[in-house]
Amino acid sequence: MYNIDLAEQTNDPRILKKLNDEIWEFRTLYAGIQIRLLAFWDKTDNKKTLVISTHGFIKKYPKFLNLK
């Protein structure tokens, strides 16, 4: 929840990264586990923006370890 609150107040690419024109990746680290949520913005209402997370996943290993 801390990173969600932080993402509302700051533009930090380590937390929220744009993947393409419509899809964003929300990143967080919890208990040593890297968690990713894919999301997009619904701006149909001119007063508020709704962020919709479609699904999430856990990264198994950092790329630099190459544990395959």
CSV table of C-alpha atoms in Angstrom, one decimal:
chain,number,residue,atom,x,y,z
A,1,MET,CA,0.0,0.0,0.0
A,2,TYR,CA,2.9,2.3,0.7
A,3,ASN,CA,4.0,2.2,-3.0
A,4,ILE,CA,0.5,2.8,-4.2
A,5,ASP,CA,0.3,5.9,-2.1
A,6,LEU,CA,3.7,7.0,-3.3
A,7,ALA,CA,2.8,6.5,-7.0
A,8,GLU,CA,-0.1,8.9,-6.5
A,9,GLN,CA,2.2,11.6,-5.4
A,10,THR,CA,5.4,11.1,-7.5
A,11,ASN,CA,6.5,10.1,-11.0
A,12,ASP,CA,9.1,7.5,-10.2
A,13,PRO,CA,9.8,5.0,-13.0
A,14,ARG,CA,11.1,2.5,-10.5
A,15,ILE,CA,7.5,2.2,-9.2
A,16,LEU,CA,5.3,3.0,-12.2
A,17,LYS,CA,6.6,2.4,-15.8
A,18,LYS,CA,4.9,3.0,-19.1
A,19,LEU,CA,5.2,-0.2,-21.2
A,20,ASN,CA,3.3,1.1,-24.3
A,21,ASP,CA,0.7,3.7,-25.2
A,22,GLU,CA,-2.0,2.3,-22.9
A,23,ILE,CA,-0.4,-0.2,-20.6
A,24,TRP,CA,1.5,0.7,-17.4
A,25,GLU,CA,3.4,-1.6,-15.0
A,26,PHE,CA,3.2,-0.9,-11.3
A,27,ARG,CA,6.2,-2.4,-9.5
A,28,THR,CA,6.7,-3.2,-5.8
A,29,LEU,CA,9.0,-5.2,-3.7
A,30,TYR,CA,7.5,-7.1,-0.6
A,31,ALA,CA,9.5,-9.4,1.6
A,32,GLY,CA,12.2,-9.8,-1.1
A,33,ILE,CA,9.6,-10.7,-3.8
A,34,GLN,CA,9.2,-8.5,-6.9
A,35,ILE,CA,5.5,-8.0,-7.7
A,36,ARG,CA,4.2,-6.5,-10.9
A,37,LEU,CA,0.7,-5.3,-11.7
A,38,LEU,CA,-0.3,-4.3,-15.2
A,39,ALA,CA,-2.8,-1.5,-15.4
A,40,PHE,CA,-4.3,1.2,-17.6
A,41,TRP,CA,-6.0,4.6,-17.1
A,42,ASP,CA,-9.7,5.1,-17.8
A,43,LYS,CA,-10.1,8.9,-18.4
A,44,THR,CA,-13.7,8.9,-19.7
A,45,ASP,CA,-14.7,11.0,-16.7
A,46,ASN,CA,-13.2,14.5,-16.9
A,47,LYS,CA,-13.3,14.9,-13.1
A,48,LYS,CA,-11.5,11.7,-12.0
A,49,THR,CA,-9.1,9.2,-13.5
A,50,LEU,CA,-9.7,5.5,-12.7
A,51,VAL,CA,-6.7,3.2,-12.7
A,52,ILE,CA,-7.7,-0.4,-13.6
A,53,SER,CA,-5.3,-3.2,-12.8
A,54,THR,CA,-6.0,-6.2,-15.0
A,55,HIS,CA,-3.7,-8.7,-13.5
A,56,GLY,CA,-0.4,-9.2,-11.6
A,57,PHE,CA,2.5,-11.6,-11.5
A,58,ILE,CA,5.5,-12.3,-9.4
A,59,LYS,CA,9.0,-12.1,-11.0
A,60,LYS,CA,10.8,-15.3,-10.1
A,61,TYR,CA,14.4,-14.2,-10.6
A,62,PRO,CA,16.3,-11.0,-11.6
A,63,LYS,CA,17.6,-11.2,-15.2
A,64,PHE,CA,21.2,-10.9,-14.1
A,65,LEU,CA,21.1,-14.2,-12.2
A,66,ASN,CA,20.2,-16.2,-15.4
A,67,LEU,CA,19.2,-19.3,-13.4
A,68,LYS,CA,17.8,-21.4,-16.3
